[in-house]
PDB file of C-alpha atoms in Angstrom:
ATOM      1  CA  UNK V   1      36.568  54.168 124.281  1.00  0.00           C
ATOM      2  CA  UNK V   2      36.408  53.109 128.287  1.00  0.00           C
ATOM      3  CA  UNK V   3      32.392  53.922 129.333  1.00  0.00           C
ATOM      4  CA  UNK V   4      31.697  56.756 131.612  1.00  0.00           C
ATOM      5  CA  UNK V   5      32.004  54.038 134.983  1.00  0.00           C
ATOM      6  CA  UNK V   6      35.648  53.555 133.944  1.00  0.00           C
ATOM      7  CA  UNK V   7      34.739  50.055 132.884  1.00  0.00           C
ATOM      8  CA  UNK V   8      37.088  48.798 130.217  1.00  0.00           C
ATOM      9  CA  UNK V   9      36.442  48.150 126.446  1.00  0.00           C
ATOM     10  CA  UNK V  10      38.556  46.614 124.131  1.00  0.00           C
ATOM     11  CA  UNK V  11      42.270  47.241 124.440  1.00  0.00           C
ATOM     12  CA  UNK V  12      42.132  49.011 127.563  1.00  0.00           C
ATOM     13  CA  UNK V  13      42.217  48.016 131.310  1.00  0.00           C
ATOM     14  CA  UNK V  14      39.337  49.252 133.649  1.00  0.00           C
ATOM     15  CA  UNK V  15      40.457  52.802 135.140  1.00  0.00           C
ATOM     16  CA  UNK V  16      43.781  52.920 132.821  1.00  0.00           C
ATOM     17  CA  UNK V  17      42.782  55.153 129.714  1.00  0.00           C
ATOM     18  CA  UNK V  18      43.765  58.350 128.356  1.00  0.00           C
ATOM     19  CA  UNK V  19      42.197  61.407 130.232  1.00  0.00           C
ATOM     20  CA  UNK V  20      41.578  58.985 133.143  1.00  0.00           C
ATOM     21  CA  UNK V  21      41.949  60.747 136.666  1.00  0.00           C
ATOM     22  CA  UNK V  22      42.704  59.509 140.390  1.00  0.00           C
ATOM     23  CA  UNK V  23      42.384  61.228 143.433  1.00  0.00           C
ATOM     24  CA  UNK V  24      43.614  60.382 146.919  1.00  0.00           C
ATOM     25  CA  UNK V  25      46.889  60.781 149.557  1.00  0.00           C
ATOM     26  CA  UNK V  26      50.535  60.717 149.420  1.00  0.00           C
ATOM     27  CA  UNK V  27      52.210  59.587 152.850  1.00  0.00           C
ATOM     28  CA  UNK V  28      55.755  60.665 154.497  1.00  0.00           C
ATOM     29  CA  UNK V  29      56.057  60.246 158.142  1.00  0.00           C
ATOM     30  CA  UNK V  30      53.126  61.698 159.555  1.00  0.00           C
ATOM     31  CA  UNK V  31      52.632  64.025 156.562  1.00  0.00           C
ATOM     32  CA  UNK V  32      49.805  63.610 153.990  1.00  0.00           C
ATOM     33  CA  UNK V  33      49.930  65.241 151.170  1.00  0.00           C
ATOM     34  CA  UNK V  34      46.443  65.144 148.121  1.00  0.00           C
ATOM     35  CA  UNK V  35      47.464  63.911 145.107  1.00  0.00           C
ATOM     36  CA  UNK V  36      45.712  64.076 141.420  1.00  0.00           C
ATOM     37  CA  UNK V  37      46.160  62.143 138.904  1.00  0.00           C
ATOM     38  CA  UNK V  38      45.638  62.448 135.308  1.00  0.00           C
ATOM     39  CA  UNK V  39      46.628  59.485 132.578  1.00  0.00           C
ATOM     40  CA  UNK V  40      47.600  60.789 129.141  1.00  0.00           C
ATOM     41  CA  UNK V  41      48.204  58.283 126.862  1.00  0.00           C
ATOM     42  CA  UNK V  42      48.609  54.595 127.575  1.00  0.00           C
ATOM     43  CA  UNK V  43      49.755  52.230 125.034  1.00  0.00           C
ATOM     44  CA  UNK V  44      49.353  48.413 126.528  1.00  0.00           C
ATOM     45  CA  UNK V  45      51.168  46.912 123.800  1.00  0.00           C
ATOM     46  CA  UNK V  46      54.388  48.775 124.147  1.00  0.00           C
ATOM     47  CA  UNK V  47      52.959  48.729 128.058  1.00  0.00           C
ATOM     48  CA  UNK V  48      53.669  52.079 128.602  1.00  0.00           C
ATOM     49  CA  UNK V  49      51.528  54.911 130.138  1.00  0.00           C
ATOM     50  CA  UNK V  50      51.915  59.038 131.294  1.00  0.00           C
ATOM     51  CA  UNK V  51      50.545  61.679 132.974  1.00  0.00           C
ATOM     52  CA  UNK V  52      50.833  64.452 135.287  1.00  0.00           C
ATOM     53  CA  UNK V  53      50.887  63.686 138.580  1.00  0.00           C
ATOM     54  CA  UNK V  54      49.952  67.178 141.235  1.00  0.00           C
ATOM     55  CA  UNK V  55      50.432  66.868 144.948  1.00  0.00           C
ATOM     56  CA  UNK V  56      49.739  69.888 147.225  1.00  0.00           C
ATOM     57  CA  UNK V  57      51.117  70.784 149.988  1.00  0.00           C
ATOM     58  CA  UNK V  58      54.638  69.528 149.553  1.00  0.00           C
ATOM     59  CA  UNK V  59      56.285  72.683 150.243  1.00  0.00           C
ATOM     60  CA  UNK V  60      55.547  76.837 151.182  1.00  0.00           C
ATOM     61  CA  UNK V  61      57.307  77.662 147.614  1.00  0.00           C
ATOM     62  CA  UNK V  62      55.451  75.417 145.833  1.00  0.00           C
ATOM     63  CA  UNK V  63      52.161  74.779 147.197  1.00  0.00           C
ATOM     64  CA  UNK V  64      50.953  72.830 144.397  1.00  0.00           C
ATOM     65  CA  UNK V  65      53.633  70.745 142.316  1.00  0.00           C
ATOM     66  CA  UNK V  66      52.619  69.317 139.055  1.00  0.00           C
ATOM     67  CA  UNK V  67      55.197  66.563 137.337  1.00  0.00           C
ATOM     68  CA  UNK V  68      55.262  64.991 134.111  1.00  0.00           C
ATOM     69  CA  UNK V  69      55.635  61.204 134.695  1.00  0.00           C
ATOM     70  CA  UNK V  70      56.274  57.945 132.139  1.00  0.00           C
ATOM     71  CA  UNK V  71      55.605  54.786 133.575  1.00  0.00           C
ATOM     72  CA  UNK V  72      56.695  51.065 132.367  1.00  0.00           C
ATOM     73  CA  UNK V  73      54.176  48.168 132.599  1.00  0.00           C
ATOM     74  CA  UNK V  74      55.867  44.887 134.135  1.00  0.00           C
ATOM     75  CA  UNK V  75      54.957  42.343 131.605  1.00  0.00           C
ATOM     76  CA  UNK V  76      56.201  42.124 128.097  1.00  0.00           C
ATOM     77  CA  UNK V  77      58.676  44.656 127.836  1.00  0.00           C
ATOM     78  CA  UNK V  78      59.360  45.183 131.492  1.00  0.00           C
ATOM     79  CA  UNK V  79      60.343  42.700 134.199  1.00  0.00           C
ATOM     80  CA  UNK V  80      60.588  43.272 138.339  1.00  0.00           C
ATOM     81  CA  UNK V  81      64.007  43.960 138.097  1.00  0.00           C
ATOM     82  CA  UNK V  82      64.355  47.786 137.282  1.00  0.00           C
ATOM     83  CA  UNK V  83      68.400  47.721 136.795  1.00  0.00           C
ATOM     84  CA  UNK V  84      68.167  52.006 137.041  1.00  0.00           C
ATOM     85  CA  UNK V  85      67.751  55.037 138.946  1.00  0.00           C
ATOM     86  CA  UNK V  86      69.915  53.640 141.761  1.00  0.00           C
ATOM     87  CA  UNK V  87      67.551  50.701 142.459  1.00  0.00           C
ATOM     88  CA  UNK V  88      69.155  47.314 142.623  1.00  0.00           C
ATOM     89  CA  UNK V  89      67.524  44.099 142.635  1.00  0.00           C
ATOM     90  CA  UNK V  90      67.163  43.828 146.865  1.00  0.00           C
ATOM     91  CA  UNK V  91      65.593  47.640 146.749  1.00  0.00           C
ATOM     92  CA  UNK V  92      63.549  46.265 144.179  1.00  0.00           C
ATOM     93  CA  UNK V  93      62.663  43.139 146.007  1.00  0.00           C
ATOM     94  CA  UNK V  94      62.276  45.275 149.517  1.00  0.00           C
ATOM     95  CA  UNK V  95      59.287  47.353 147.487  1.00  0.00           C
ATOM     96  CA  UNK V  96      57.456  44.986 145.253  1.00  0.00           C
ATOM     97  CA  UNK V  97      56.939  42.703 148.705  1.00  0.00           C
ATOM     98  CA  UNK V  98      54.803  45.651 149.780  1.00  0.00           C
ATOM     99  CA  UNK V  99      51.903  44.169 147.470  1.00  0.00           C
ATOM    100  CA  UNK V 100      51.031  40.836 148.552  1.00  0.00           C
ATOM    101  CA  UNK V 101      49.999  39.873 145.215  1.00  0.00           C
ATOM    102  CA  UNK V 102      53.764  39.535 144.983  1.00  0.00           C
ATOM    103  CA  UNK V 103      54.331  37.093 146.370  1.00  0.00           C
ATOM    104  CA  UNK V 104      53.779  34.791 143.707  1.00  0.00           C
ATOM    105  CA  UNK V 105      56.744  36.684 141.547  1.00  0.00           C
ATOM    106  CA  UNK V 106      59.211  37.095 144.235  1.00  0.00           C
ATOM    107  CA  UNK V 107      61.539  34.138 143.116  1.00  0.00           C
ATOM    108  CA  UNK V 108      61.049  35.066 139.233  1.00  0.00           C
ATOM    109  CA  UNK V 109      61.841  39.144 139.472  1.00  0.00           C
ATOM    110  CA  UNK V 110      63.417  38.823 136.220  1.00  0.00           C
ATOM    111  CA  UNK V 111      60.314  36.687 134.672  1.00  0.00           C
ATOM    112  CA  UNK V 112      62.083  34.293 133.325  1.00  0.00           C
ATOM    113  CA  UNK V 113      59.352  31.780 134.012  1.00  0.00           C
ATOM    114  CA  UNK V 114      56.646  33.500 134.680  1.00  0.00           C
ATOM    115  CA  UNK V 115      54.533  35.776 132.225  1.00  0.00           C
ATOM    116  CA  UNK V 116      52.228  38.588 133.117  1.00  0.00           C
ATOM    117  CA  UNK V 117      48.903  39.503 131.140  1.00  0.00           C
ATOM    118  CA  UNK V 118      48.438  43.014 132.041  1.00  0.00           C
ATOM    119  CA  UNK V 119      45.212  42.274 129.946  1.00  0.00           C
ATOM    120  CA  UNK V 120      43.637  39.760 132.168  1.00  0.00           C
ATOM    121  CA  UNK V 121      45.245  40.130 135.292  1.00  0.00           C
ATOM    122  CA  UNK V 122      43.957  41.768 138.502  1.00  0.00           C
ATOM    123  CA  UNK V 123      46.880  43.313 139.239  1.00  0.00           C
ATOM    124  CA  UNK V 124      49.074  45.118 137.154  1.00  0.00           C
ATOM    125  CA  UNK V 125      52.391  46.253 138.277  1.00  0.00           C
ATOM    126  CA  UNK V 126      54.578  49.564 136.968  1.00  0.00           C
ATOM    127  CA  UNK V 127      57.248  51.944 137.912  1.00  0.00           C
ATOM    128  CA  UNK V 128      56.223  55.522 137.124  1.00  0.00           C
ATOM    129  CA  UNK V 129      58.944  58.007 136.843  1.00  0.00           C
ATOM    130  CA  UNK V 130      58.995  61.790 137.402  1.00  0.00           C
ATOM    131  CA  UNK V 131      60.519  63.348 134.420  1.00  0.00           C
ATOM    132  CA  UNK V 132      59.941  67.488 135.072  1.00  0.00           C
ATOM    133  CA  UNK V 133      57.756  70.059 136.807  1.00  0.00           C
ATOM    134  CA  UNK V 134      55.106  71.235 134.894  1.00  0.00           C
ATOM    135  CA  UNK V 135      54.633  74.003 133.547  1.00  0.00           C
ATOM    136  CA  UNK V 136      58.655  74.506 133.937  1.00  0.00           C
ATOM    137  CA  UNK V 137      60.495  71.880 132.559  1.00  0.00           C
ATOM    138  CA  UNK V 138      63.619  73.521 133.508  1.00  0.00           C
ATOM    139  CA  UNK V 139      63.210  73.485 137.119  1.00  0.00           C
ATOM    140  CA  UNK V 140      65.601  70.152 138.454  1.00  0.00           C
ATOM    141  CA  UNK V 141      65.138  70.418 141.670  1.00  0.00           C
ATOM    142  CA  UNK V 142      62.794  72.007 144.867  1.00  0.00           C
ATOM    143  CA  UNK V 143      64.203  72.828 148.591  1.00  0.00           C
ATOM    144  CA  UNK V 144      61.592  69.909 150.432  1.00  0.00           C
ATOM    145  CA  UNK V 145      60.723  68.110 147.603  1.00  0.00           C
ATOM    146  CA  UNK V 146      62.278  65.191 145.378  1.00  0.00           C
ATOM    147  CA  UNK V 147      60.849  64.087 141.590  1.00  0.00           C
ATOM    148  CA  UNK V 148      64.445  62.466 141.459  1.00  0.00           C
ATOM    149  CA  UNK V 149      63.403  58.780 142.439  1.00  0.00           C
ATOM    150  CA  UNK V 150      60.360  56.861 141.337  1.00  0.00           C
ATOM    151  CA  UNK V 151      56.864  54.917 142.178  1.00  0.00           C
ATOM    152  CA  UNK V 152      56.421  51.487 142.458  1.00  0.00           C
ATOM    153  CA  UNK V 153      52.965  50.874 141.415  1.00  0.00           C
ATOM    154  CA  UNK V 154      50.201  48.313 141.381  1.00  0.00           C
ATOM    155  CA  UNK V 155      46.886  48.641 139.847  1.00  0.00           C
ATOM    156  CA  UNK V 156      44.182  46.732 141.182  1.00  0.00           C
ATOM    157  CA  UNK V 157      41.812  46.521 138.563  1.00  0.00           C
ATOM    158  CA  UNK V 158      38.802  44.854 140.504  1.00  0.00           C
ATOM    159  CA  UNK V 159      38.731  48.158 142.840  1.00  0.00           C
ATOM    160  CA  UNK V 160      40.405  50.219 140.094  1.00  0.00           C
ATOM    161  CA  UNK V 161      43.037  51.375 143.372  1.00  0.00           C
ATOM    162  CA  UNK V 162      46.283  51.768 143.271  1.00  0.00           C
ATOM    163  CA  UNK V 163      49.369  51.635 146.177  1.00  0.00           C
ATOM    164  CA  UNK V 164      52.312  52.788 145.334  1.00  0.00           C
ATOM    165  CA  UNK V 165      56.044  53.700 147.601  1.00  0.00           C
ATOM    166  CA  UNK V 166      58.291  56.118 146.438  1.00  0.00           C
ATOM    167  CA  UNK V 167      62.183  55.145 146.215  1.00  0.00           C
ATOM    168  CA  UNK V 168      65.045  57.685 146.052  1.00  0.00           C
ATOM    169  CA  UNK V 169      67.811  56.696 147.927  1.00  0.00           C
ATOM    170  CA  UNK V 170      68.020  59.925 149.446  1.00  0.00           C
ATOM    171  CA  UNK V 171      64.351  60.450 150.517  1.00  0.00           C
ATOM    172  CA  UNK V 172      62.605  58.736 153.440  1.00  0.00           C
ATOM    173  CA  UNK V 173      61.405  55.288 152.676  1.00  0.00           C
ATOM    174  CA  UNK V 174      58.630  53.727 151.847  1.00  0.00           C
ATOM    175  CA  UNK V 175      56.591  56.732 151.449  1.00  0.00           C
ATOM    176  CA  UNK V 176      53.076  55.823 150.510  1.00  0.00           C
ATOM    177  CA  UNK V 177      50.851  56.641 148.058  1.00  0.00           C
ATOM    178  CA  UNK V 178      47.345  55.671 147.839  1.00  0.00           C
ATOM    179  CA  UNK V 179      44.807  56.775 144.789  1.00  0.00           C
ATOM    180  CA  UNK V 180      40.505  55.597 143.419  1.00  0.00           C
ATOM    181  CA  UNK V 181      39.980  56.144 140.276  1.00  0.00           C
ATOM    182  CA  UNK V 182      37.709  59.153 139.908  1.00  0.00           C
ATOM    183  CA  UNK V 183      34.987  57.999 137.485  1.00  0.00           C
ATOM    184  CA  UNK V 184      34.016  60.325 134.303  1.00  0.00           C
ATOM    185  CA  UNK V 185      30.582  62.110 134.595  1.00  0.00           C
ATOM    186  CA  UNK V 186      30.350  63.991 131.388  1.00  0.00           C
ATOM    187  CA  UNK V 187      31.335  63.079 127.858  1.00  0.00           C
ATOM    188  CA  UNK V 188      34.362  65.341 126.727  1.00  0.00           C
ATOM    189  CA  UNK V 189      33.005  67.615 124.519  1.00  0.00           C
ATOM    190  CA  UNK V 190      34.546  68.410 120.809  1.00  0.00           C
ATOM    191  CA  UNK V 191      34.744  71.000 118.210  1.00  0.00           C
ATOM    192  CA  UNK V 192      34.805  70.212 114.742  1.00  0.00           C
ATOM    193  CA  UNK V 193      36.150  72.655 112.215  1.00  0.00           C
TER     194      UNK V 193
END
């Protein structure tokens, strides 16, 4: 169980836990949009992690948009190289030089040589994909908006931040988003039956 500072315990990384929120700004062009965010589960060993993600703002329709979103943790199970959603390996390449801390992956995308301890490292990298609006799962798509594409992410656990850019190939690019981990102040509270 993480502590009420977000600091990590066994098994989990420092600001990545279940119930675990961020707060801060999605960017577009001169646009800036608030955006919450609220972890559901995350499983490091399958390194895998979900959540909603709201932004407000995006459009007059939809003033507040809330999307259900999976994300896969490069490391074990997941390399650089995403190989989906219309991204090829030079999209890829164009959006994980964004981070700096990159840099020392760039000629091993496919980590074929490299290996990544999501555990121990200060920066842990993921692509977090927008499955369906919440509460209507039904709803595929929104005049001014796009869920179609996906994040690339990287958690920096020393400041518990993360940067992420948005990639659809039919959406501006390199859309920015920027998010602080919003400590816990309370315990959750339980009923037992």
């Amino acid at each position: 169980m993480p502590s009420l500072s977000g600091e990590a315990s066994e098994g989990t990384l420092r600001g990545l836990f279940p119930g675990s929120k961020f707060e801060g700004t999605q960017k577009s062009g001169r646009s800036s949009y608030d955006v919450e965010v609220e972890l559901q589960d995350v499983d490091l060993d399958e390194s895998f992690l979900c959540g909603y993600l709201k932004i407000s703002g995006l459009t007059e329709e939809y003033p507040v948009l809330t999307t259900y979103f999976e994300a896969e943790i490069v490391g074990r199970h997941h390399t650089f190289v995403t190989d989906k959603w219309d991204a090829d390996e030079h999209t890829d390449w164009e959006h994980w030089s964004k981070f700096n801390s990159f840099s020392k992956y760039q000629d091993d995308m496919r980590l074929t040589k490299t290996t990544i301890d999501h555990l121990t490292a200060d920066n842990v990298y993921m692509r977090w994909k927008e499955h369906f609006l919440v509460p209507d799962h039904q709803i595929v798509s929104i005049a001014g908006a796009s869920f179609a594409g996906f994040y690339y992410i990287r958690y920096e656990r020393s400041s518990a931040a993360i940067l992420g850019f948005y990639y659809h190939q039919s959406s501006e690019m390199f859309q920015s988003l920027k998010l602080r981990h919003v400590p816990q102040k309370s315990f959750p509270s339980f009923e037992f039956r």
